[in-house]
Coordinates of C-alpha atoms in Angstrom, one line a residue:
M57 CA 0.0 0.0 0.0
V58 CA 1.4 3.4 -1.0
I59 CA 0.3 6.5 0.9
D60 CA 0.9 10.0 -0.4
G61 CA 3.6 9.0 -2.9
A62 CA 5.7 7.0 -0.3
K63 CA 7.6 4.0 -1.6
K64 CA 6.5 0.5 -0.7
K65 CA 9.2 -1.1 1.5
H66 CA 10.9 -4.3 0.3
F67 CA 11.4 -6.5 3.3
F68 CA 14.2 -9.2 3.7
K69 CA 14.5 -12.1 6.1
G70 CA 17.8 -13.3 7.3
V71 CA 19.9 -14.6 10.2
V72 CA 22.3 -12.4 12.3
V73 CA 25.8 -13.7 11.9
S74 CA 27.8 -10.9 13.6
K75 CA 27.3 -8.1 16.2
K76 CA 30.9 -6.7 16.4
M77 CA 29.9 -3.1 15.5
A78 CA 27.9 -0.6 17.5
Q79 CA 24.3 -0.3 16.4
T80 CA 25.0 -2.7 13.5
A81 CA 24.2 -6.3 12.8
T82 CA 25.6 -8.3 9.9
V83 CA 22.8 -10.5 8.5
M84 CA 23.0 -13.4 6.0
V85 CA 20.2 -13.8 3.5
S86 CA 20.0 -17.1 1.6
R87 CA 18.2 -17.7 -1.7
F88 CA 17.9 -20.6 -4.2
V89 CA 18.5 -20.1 -7.9
K90 CA 18.5 -22.7 -10.7
D91 CA 21.7 -23.0 -12.7
D92 CA 20.5 -23.7 -16.3
R93 CA 24.0 -24.8 -17.5
V94 CA 24.3 -27.8 -15.0
N95 CA 20.6 -28.1 -14.3
K96 CA 21.0 -27.8 -10.5
I97 CA 19.5 -25.6 -7.8
I98 CA 22.2 -23.6 -6.0
Q99 CA 22.0 -21.8 -2.7
K100 CA 23.3 -18.2 -2.9
K101 CA 24.1 -16.1 0.2
T102 CA 24.4 -12.3 0.6
K103 CA 25.5 -10.4 3.7
F104 CA 23.9 -7.1 4.6
H105 CA 24.8 -4.6 7.4
V106 CA 21.6 -3.7 9.2
H107 CA 21.1 -0.6 11.3
D108 CA 20.0 -1.7 14.8
P109 CA 19.9 1.5 17.0
L110 CA 18.6 -0.2 20.1
N111 CA 20.9 -3.3 19.9
E112 CA 18.0 -5.7 20.1
T113 CA 19.5 -8.5 18.1
V114 CA 21.9 -11.3 19.1
I115 CA 23.8 -13.8 16.9
G116 CA 21.5 -16.5 15.6
D117 CA 18.3 -14.4 15.6
E118 CA 16.1 -14.5 12.5
I119 CA 15.1 -10.9 11.7
L120 CA 13.0 -9.0 9.3
F121 CA 14.6 -5.8 7.8
Y122 CA 14.0 -3.3 5.0
E123 CA 16.0 -1.1 2.6
G124 CA 16.1 2.6 3.2
K125 CA 18.3 5.7 3.2
H126 CA 22.1 5.2 3.6
V127 CA 23.3 5.5 7.2
S128 CA 26.9 5.1 6.2
K129 CA 28.9 3.9 3.2
I130 CA 27.9 0.3 3.5
K131 CA 24.8 0.4 5.8
Y132 CA 21.4 1.1 4.2
M133 CA 19.2 -1.6 5.7
Y134 CA 17.0 -1.0 8.8
F135 CA 15.9 -3.5 11.5
H136 CA 12.1 -4.0 11.6
Q137 CA 11.4 -7.0 14.0
K138 CA 12.6 -10.3 15.3
I139 CA 11.0 -13.4 13.8
N140 CA 12.7 -16.1 15.9
A141 CA 14.9 -15.3 18.8
T142 CA 17.7 -17.6 20.0
A143 CA 17.6 -19.2 23.4
S144 CA 20.9 -17.5 24.5
N145 CA 21.1 -15.4 27.7
N146 CA 21.4 -11.7 27.4
E147 CA 24.4 -10.6 29.4

């Protein structure tokens, strides 16, 4: 749904693989594509740096995030919500 000329957000789903930077989570997104040359289905993976201002995520969480305005040179994705949280303790 588009309201007053606003763009519709494209959401991605991925797993947090790193939390070494402040307010940033590195998230891996997997997708499957068919390779016509060898007639096989291949899993491709892409890493995104996601802006997480409240540091809500931990490694292993499955999250939903969307594309937006650049925060830095490599960070243009924004955290939306957790889908599945890991059973680890928050320290």
